[in-house]
Every structure is written in C-alpha cells, then in structure tokens.
XYZ file of C-alpha atoms in Angstrom:
561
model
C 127.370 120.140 110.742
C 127.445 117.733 107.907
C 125.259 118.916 104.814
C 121.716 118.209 104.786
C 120.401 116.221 102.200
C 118.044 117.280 98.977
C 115.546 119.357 100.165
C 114.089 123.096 100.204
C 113.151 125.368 102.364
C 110.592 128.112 102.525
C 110.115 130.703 105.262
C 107.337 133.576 105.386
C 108.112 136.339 107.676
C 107.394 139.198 105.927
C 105.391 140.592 102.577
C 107.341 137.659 100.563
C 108.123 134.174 100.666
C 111.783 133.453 100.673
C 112.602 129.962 98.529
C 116.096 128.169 98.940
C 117.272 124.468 97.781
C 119.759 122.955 99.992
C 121.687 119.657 99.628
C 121.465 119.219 95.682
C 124.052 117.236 94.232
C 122.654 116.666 90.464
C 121.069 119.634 88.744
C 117.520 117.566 88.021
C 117.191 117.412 92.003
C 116.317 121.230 92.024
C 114.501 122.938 89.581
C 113.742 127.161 90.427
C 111.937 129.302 87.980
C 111.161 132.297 89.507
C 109.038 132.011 92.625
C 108.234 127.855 91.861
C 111.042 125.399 93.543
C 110.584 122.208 92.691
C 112.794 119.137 94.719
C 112.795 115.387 93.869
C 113.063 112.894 91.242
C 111.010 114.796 87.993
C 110.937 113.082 84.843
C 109.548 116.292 83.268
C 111.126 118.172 80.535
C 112.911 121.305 81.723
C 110.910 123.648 79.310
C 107.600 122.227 80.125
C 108.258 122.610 83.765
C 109.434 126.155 83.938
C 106.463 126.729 80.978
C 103.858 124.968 83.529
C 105.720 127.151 86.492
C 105.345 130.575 84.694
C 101.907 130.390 83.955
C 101.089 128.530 87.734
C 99.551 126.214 86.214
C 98.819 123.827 88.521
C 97.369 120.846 86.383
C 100.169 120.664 84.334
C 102.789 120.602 87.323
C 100.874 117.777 89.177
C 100.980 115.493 86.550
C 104.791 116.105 85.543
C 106.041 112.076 85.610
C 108.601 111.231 88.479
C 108.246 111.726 92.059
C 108.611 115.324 93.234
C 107.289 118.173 95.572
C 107.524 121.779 94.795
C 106.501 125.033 96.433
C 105.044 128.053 94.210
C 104.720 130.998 96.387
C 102.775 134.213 95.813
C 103.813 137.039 98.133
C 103.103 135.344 101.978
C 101.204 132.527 100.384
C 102.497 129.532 99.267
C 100.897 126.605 96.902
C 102.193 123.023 97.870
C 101.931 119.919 96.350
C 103.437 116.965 98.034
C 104.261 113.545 96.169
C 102.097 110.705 96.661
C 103.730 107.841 98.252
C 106.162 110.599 100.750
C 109.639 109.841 99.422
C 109.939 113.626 98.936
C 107.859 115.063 102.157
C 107.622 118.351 103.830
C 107.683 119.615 107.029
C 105.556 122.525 108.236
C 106.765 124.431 111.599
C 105.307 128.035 113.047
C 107.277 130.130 115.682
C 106.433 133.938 116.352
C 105.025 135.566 113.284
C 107.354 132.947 111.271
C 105.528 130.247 109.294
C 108.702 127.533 107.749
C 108.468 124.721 105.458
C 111.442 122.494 104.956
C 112.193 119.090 103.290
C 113.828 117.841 106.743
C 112.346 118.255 110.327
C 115.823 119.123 111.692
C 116.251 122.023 110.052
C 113.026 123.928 111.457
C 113.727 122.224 115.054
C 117.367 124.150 114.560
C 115.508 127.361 113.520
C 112.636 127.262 115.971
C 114.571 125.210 119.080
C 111.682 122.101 118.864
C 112.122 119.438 121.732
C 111.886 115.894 120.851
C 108.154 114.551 120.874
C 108.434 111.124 122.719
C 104.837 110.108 121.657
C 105.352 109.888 118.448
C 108.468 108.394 118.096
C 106.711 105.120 119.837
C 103.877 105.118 117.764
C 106.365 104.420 115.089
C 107.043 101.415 117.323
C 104.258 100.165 118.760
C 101.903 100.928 116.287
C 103.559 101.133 112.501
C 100.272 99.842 111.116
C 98.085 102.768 112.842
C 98.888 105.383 110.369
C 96.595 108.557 110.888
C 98.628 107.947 114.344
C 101.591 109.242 113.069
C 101.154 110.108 109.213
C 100.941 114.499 109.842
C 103.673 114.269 112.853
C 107.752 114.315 113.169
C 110.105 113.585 115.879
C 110.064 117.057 117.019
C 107.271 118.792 118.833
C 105.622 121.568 116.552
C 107.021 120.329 113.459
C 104.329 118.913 110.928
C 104.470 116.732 108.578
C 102.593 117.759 105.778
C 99.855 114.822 104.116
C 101.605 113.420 100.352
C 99.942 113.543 97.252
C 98.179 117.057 98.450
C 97.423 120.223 97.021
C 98.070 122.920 100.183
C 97.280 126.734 100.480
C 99.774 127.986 102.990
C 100.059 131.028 104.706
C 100.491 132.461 108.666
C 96.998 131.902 109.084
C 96.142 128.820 108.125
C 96.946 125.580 106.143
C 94.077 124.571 103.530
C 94.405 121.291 102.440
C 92.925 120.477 99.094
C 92.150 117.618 97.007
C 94.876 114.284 96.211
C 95.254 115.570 92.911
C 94.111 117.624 89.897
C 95.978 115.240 87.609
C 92.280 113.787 86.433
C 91.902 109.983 86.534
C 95.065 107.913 86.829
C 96.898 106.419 83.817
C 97.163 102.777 82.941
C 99.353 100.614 84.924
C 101.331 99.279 82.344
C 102.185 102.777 80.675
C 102.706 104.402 83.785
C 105.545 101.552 84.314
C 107.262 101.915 81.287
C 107.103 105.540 81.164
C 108.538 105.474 84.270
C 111.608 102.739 83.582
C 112.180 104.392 79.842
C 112.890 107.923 81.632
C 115.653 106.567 83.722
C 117.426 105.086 81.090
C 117.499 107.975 78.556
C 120.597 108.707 79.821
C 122.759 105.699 79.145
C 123.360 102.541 81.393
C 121.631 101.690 84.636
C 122.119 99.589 87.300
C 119.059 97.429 89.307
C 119.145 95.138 92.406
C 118.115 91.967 91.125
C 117.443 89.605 93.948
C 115.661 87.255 91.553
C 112.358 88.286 93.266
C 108.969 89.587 91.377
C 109.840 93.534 91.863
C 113.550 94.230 91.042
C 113.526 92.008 88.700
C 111.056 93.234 86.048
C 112.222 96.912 86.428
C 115.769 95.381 85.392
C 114.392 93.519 82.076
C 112.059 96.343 81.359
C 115.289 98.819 81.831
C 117.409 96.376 79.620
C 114.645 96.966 76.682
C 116.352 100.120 76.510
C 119.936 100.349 77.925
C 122.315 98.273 78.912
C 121.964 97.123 82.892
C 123.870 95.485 85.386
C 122.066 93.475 87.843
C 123.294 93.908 91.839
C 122.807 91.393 93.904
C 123.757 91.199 97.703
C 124.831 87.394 99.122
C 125.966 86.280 102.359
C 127.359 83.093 101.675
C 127.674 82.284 105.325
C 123.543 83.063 105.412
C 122.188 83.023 102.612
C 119.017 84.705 101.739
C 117.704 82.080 98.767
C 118.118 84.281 96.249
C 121.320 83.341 94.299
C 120.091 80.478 92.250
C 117.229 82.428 90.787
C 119.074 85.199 89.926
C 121.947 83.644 88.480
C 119.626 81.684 86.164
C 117.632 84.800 84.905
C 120.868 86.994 84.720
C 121.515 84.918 81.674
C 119.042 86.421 79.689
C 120.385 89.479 79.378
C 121.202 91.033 82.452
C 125.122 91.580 83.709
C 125.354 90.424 86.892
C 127.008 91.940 89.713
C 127.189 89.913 93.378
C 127.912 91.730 96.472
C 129.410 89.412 98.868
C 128.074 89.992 102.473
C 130.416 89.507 105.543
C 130.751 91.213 109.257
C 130.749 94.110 108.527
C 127.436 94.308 106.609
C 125.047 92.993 109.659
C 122.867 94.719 110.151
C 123.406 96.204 113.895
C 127.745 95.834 112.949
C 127.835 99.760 112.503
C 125.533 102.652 114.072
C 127.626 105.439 113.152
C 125.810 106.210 109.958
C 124.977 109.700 110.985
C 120.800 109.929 111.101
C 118.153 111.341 109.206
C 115.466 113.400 109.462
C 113.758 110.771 111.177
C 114.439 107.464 112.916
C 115.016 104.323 109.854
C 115.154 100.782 110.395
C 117.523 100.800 107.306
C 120.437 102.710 108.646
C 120.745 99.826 111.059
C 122.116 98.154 108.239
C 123.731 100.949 106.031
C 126.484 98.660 105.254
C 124.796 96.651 103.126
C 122.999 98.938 101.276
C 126.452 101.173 100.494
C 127.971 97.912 99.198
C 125.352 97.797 97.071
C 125.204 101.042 95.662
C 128.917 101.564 95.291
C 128.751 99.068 92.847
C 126.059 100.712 90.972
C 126.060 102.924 87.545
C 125.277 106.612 88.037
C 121.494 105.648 88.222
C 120.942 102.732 90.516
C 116.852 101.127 90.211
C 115.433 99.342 93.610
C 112.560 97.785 93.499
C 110.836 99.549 96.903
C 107.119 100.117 96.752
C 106.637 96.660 94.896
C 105.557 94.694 98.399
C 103.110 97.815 99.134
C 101.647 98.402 95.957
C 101.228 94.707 94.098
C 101.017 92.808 97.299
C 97.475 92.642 99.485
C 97.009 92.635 103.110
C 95.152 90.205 104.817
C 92.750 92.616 105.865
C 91.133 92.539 101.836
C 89.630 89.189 102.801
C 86.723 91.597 104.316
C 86.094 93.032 100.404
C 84.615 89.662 99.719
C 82.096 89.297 101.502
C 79.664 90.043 99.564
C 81.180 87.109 96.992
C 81.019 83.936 99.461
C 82.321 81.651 97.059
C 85.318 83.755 96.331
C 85.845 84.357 99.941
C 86.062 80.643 100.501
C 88.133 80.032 97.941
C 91.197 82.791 99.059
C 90.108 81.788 102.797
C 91.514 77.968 101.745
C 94.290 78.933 99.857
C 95.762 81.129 102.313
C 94.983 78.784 105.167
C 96.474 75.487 103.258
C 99.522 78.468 102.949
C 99.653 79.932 106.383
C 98.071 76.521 108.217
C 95.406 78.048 109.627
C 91.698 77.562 109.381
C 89.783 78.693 106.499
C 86.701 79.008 108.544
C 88.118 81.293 110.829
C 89.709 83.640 108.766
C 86.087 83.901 106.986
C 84.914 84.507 110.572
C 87.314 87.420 111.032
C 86.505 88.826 107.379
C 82.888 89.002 107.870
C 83.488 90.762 111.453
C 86.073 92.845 110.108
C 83.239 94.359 107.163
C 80.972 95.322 109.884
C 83.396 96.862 111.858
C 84.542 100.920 111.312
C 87.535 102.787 111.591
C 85.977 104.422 114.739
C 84.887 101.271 116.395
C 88.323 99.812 115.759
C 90.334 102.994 117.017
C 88.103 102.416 120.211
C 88.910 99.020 120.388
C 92.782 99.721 120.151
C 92.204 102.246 122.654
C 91.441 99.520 125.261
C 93.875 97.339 124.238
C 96.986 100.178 124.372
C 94.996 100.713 128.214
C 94.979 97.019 128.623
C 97.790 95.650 126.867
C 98.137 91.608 126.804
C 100.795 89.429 124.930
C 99.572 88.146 122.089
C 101.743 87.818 118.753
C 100.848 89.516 115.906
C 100.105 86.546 113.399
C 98.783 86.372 109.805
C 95.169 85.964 110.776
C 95.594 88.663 113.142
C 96.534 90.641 110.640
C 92.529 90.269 109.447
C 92.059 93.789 111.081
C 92.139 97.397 110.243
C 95.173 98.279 113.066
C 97.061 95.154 113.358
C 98.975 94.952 116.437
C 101.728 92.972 118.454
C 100.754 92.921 121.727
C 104.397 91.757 123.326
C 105.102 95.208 121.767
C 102.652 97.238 123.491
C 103.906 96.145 126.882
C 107.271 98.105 126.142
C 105.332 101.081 126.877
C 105.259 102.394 129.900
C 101.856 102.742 131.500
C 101.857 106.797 130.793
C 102.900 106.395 127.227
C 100.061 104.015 126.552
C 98.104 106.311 128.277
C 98.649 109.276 125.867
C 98.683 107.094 122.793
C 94.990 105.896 123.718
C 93.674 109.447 124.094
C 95.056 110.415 120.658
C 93.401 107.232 119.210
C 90.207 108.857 120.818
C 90.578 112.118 118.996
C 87.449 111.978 117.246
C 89.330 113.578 113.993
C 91.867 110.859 113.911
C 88.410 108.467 112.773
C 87.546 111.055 110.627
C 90.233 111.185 108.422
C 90.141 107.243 107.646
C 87.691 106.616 104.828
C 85.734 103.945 105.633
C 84.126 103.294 101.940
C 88.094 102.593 100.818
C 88.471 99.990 103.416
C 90.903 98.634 105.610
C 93.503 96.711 102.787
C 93.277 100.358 100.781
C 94.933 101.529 104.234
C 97.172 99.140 104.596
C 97.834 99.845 101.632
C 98.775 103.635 101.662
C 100.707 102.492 105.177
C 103.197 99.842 103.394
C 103.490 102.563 100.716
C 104.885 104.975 103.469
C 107.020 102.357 104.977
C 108.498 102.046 101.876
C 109.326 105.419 101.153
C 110.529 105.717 103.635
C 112.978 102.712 103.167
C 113.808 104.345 99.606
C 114.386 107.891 100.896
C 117.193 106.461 103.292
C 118.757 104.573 100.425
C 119.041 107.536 97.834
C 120.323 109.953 100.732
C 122.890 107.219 101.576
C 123.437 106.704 97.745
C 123.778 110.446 96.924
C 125.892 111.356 100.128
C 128.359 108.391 100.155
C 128.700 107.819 95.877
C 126.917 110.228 94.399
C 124.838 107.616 92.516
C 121.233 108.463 92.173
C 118.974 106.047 92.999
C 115.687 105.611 91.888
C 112.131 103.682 92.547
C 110.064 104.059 89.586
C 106.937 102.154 91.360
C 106.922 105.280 93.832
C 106.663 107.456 90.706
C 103.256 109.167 91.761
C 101.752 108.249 88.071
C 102.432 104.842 88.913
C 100.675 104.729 92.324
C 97.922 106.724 91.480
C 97.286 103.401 88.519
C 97.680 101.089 91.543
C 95.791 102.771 94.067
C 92.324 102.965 91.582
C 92.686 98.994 91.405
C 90.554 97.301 93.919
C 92.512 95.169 96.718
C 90.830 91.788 96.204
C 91.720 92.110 92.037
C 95.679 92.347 93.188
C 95.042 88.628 95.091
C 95.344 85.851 93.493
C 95.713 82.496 95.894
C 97.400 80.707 92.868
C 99.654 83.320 91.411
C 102.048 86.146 93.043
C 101.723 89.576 92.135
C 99.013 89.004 89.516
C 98.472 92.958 88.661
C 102.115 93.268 88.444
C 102.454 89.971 86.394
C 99.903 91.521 84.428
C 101.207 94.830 83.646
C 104.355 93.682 82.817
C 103.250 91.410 80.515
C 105.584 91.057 77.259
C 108.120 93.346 78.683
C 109.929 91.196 80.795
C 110.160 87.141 80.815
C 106.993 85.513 81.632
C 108.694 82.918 83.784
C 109.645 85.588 86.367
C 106.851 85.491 87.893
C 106.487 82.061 88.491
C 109.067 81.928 91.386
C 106.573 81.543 94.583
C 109.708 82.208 96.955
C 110.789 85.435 98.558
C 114.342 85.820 99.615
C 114.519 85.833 103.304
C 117.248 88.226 105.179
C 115.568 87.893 109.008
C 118.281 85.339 109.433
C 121.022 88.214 108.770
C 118.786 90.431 111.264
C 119.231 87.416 113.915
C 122.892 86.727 113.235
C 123.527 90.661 113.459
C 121.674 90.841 116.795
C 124.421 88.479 118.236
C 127.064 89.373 116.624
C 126.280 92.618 118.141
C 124.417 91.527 121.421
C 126.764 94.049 124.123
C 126.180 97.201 122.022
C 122.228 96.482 121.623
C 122.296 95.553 125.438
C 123.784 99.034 126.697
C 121.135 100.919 124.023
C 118.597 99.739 126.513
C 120.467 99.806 129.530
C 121.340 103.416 128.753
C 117.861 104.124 127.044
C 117.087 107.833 126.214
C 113.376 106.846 125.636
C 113.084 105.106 128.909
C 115.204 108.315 130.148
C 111.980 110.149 128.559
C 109.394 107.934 130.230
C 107.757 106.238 127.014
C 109.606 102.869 127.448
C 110.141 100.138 130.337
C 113.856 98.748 129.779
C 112.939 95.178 131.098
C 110.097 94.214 128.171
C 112.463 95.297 126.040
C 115.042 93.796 127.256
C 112.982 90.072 127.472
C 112.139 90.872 123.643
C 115.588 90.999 122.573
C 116.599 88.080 124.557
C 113.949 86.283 122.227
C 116.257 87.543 119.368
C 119.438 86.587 120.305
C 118.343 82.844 121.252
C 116.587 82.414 117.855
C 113.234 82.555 118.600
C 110.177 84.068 116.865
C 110.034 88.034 117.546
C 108.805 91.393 116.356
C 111.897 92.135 114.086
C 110.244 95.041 113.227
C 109.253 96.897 115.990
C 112.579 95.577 117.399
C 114.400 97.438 114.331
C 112.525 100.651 114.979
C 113.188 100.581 118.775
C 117.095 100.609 118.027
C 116.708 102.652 114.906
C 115.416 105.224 117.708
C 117.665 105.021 120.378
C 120.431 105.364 117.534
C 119.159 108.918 116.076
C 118.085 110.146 119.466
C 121.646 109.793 120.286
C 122.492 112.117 117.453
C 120.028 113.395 115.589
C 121.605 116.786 115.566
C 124.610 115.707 113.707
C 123.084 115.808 110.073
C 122.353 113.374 107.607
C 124.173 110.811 105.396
C-alpha cells in the first residue's frame, strides 16, 4: 500500500500511550519531544516548542503560530488539541479495550476492520451546508472525527471536550497576516498562485516584502477563466510570473486515478491541474484557500441587521441591483430568518429531506441557516432521506449550534471546513507528487481566530469586495488590488470536462456503489448530469462530490497521494 500521508497515530491499550508519526517528508511536519507529537504546519521555534512540551504547558502550545495538531499523552490519557479551521484533523476509533487516534480514517478502519458508513458520505452531498450533520463523522462507521480548534481529554473511558482555545483573545488581523506570510518566507524564495483575484494575490505582494516570489497562474486558453489580464498587469509590479497552460489533460473529470484520501474531495477530480501547478512551484508553494470563507459573507448575515433597518435596506438593494432580485424580499427572508432557531430550522429540513421538492438553490435561498438544493435531495433514495431526517432530529445535533453566533458565523465555520479541506488535498498532492510544501497562511489558526471575533455584517460591504481583508492588508500590498470586482470563473472547465468525459461519468452511475448501498437512485442522478453535459444551470457542487464519492469508494483502500 502506497504511504500514507503526514499524520500520527496514537493507540492506548495498555498502562501507556504509544505515539508514532507516519508519512513525514520535511522534518518541521513532525515534531516529538518525549511523550508530545506534534503534526502540521508550526511556525514555532523548535526550542520553544519542545520548552512548552516539557513543561505541558498547554497555553504556550496552543498559541504556537501555524496550523498544527499535537497529542501529549500521560500514561493511558492523552491531551489533544486540534487546529482550528481542520486542515490537520484527527480521527478517534475504539475496538475491544483499544482506544486509537490517527491523522487519517483509513488507518483505524485497517486496524479495527470499519465498514463504510453510507449516511454520511451523502450528507456530504446533499447537505454540505448542514455541518453539525457531518462535522464529528468519517466515511467509516465507528471512526470519529474529532471537533478542530479543541482542547480534548482522552482516555478508554471517555472523551472530554474542552474549551476552543486557551490562547486568550485573538490577535489583530493584520499582524496575524503578516506573521503568518513573514514565517514562510524566512527560508528563501516562495512561490504563490496569483490568479489576479483579492486572496492569492495579497499573500504574493505581502510575501514579495520579504523574498523573492514567483507568481503561478493556471490558463486554459481554449476556456479561459478571466483571470489573465489582471494578473499579467499586477505581475509587473514585482511579482515573476509563471503561466500554466491548461489543455485535456487537466479537466477536471480527464483522470480519476489519483489514488484517494482519507476522505472523498471534489479536488482530486481535477488533480491535474493542481500538480501542474505545483510542479512549477519553489519548495514552499502559498494558495490562497480560506480567503472565500473567512473575508467573504454569506447571505444568511442579512438577518444581523435587523435591528439596523436602514442598513438592511441599503445591503438588501445592493445585492438585489447585483443578483436581480428584489430588495424587499430578501428583507422579508432576513427578518424571518432572525426569528427563526437552529432547532426550528433542523425541523424544518427534516420535512423537507421527508418531502423533498425541486427547487434550485439560489442566492436568496441562500437567506437561511441550512441552505439546500432541492434537485439534490431527490438523489436520495427514500430510506436515505429517511435516516438523514432522524439525525437532523437528534435533539443534540440543535444543541451544539449556537444560536447567539448566528447563522452567517456558521456558514462561516462551514466554508472554512470546505476549504480545508480543499487545501489538505492540495499539500498531500504537493508533498506526495513534488515534494513542495504548500501552505495557506489564512488557515493559520491565529489568523482565523482574528477573523472569526469580527462580526459578519462588518466583513460586507455592498460597494467594496473583501473590505476586512482590503483593510488588513492595507499598505502591504497595492491598494488597487482590491478594486477588481471580478472573480475568475472555472465552472466552464467543470462543464467542458463533464463532456469531454461524459462515458466514464455515465458508467460511475450506471455501476454506482452508493446506489449498490441503497443511499442513491441512479436515474435523478443521471437527469442531473444530463443538465451538465447540455450546458445548463446545475449543482456543480453536489455533482463534484457525488463523483468525488463514487471515485474513492472504488478505492479507498489503496492509500493516498
């Protein structure tokens, strides 16, 4: 079996704890001192860790800089701290008198023979935005995935979660970003994407304040996302740029034989295109993922103003002049979406998963606190939907939603999963395929924690993009970045791919393993991806994850990139 990426692994069976890193290819990955083992991206200095890890001091070693998790056992208890957005997460698993925590649910399915848990791997699909759904559960049945940004006491017994943090309040924004760029560029030259966008753009001018950096960009000239002419034009201030030409071979859906991760990822449908961009990367390679999640605002933070009518008006009319909608009725859905809780809107997704209609997930719909595509629902089969609604009724799931942070907060921490997600399958394809380590400095957990105390309505703006980003970044980068109102677009790529590649996607449902496991009706699919390949609007998304799915369920035992 091919090696498993960075991770660690801890296993109590007896009077002790037994520690072990696996996967590391660069000796900052792993850090051991003594009984502490520490995995991910730490920015800390070496002495000050294993100081910090000697005396178990706990304050110190949550508020190292980087993203990281670690394990610091004490004879058959262990102390775990997981990092905050989930790029590095951890997997809990009991079987016998054996308790197991690993970076990768494969490895304690191998060790404790886990089956495949059908349930959840749909709620990825059907319901991405619902994330108590699926936040604390992996592919496998029995294998946990533990919360991020946690403090744990583990032992046989029991698993005590404690508070987010000990780190005390969070840093300033703009520190925490430069902090976080600096770090990475201590050791010589860097490399960035630079689409020309808000994101990957001001990491690379903040990184060239410091080092010398070449820009990547990826182009299809046959489909071009928009971005070229912007980041051509900036690229002259300073910034080397590198273009990746697109072609075949990088659509996404052109090659599935990237070998899976621990979990199904929309990105390894189009691991092509992210190699070619890494392999033309320095040693340390800077994306901009976690940008969208934490400096962008979901619709639902129209509800926070409320209270401010004029200001409510005001975003409610520049996002409907935007999206052509009406202003009046996204105010409607705002002031029903304040009065509504977490529990009343689980119930109220409970009928609609028993009682699915058809109706498109649009921007205004989006006005909710579990935003979903109803075309999507009815891929479910009736069972599936079934089970999904009765673990939406869980009483707990309500409970651990808090309803004072609100429904954009949540949205929020979801979008900041998705994306660490997206990064975690970019630096195991990086670190597997090149050996280049790539980094996301906005998932840096001193960096979200600064985001995550700023209120969602203070990161919109209806006349500016990004404004807290704008804002932090202030004097470090070129002002006139961030007055590009354009995003590059790469759905046509997902369209062209889908045709290019319409007789392999068409057997993946034919030959379905999660229809063969009764959670999906082939035909709905089927009609969805028909949408697809004639052009017309669909749930690229959900569509993704479906195939993302039947692709690692196919192989999932085979390893990792």
């Amino acid at each position: 079996m091919p090696a498993r990426p960075l991770g660690l692994l801890a296993v109590i069976a007896g009077a002790e704890a037994d520690l072990r890193p696996y996967g590391v290819r660069h000796p900052s990955e792993a850090i051991q001192v003594g009984r502490f083992l520490l995995v991910g991206q730490c920015l800390g200095d070496p002495d000050t860790i294993a100081d910090a890890a000697g005396r178990a001091d706990l304050h110190a070693l949550t508020s190292l800089p980087g993203a990281y998790s670690w394990i610091l056992a004490d004879g058959d208890e262990l102390t775990v701290f997981t990092d905050l957005a989930g790029q590095f997460p951890l997997y809990l698993s009991r079987h016998g008198d054996e308790l197991a925590l690993a970076s990768h649910p494969g490895v304690l399915a191998d060790r404790h023979g886990s089956g495949i848990d059908p349930i959840s791997l749909v709620a990825r699909i059907a319901c991405p935005s619902v994330l108590p759904l699926w936040e604390d559960r992996s592919p496998y049945l029995g294998v946990t995935r533990l919360p991020g940004g946690r403090l744990l006491r583990v032992n046989r017994r029991s698993v005590h979660t404690g508070p987010a943090s000990p780190a005390g309040p969070p840093a300033g924004l703009r520190s925490a970003l430069a902090g976080a760029v600096a770090a990475r560029c201590a050791g010589g030259p860097v490399s960035a994407d630079f689409s020309g966008g808000l994101d990957s753009t001001s990491l690379a001018f903040a990184a060239a304040r410091h080092t010398r950096v070449r820009g990547i960009l990826y182009h299809h000239p046959e489909i071009p996302a928009g971005d070229l002419a912007a980041a051509t034009a900036l690229a002259r201030r300073g910034i080397e740029l590198t273009t990746v030409r697109g072609g075949p071979a990088t659509l996404p859906y052109a090659d599935l034989d990237c070998p899976p991760g621990g979990e199904p990822m929309r990105g390894d449908l189009a691991w092509r295109r992210s190699l070619q961009r890494i392999r033309a990367a320095e040693s340390v390679h800077l994306t901009g993922e976690g940008g969208d999640a934490l400096f962008g605002v979901a619709p639902s933070f129209l509800s926070g103003l409320v209270r401010e009518p004029r200001r409510l008006m005001r975003h409610c009319a520049g996002q409907a002049e935007l999206r052509q909608t009406s202003a009046f009725g996204l105010a409607l859905r705002a002031w029903r979406l304040s009065r509504t809780s977490p529990a009343q809107a689980l119930k109220r997704l409970g009928r609609r998963l028993l009682h699915p209609d058809a109706e498109d997930l649009t921007w205004p719909g989006a006005v909710a606190w579990w935003p979903i595509d109803g075309t999507v629902l009815s891929w479910l089969t009736r069972g599936a939907r079934a089970e999904l609604a009765a673990r939406v009724a869980d009483p707990a799931l309500a409970e651990r939603v808090d309803p004072d942070a609100g429904p954009a907060y949540t949205a929020m921490l979801t979008e900041l999963r998705h994306s660490a997600d997206a990064q975690r399958h970019l630096r195991e394809l990086g670190a597997a395929r090149t050996g280049v380590r790539v980094h996301a400095p906005f998932l840096d957990d001193q960096v979200v924690r600064a985001c995550l105390a700023v209120p969602a309505p203070e990161r919109a703006d209806p006349a500016a993009a990004k404004p807290l980003l704008a804002e932090a970044m202030r004097g470090l980068v070129p002002g006139d970045i961030f007055s590009r109102r354009t995003k590059g677009d790469y759905s046509a790529e997902e369209y062209h791919g889908a045709r290019a590649s319409a007789g392999r996607l068409h057997r993946l449902i034919d030959e379905s393993r999660l229809a063969a496991l009764g959670v999906v009706e082939p035909g709905p699919v089927r009609a969805g991806l028909d949408r697809v390949l004639v052009g017309a609007p669909a749930p690229l998304g959900a569509m993704s994850q479906f195939m993302a799915t039947e692709r690692w369920l196919r192989d999932h035992r085979r390893g990792t990139c």
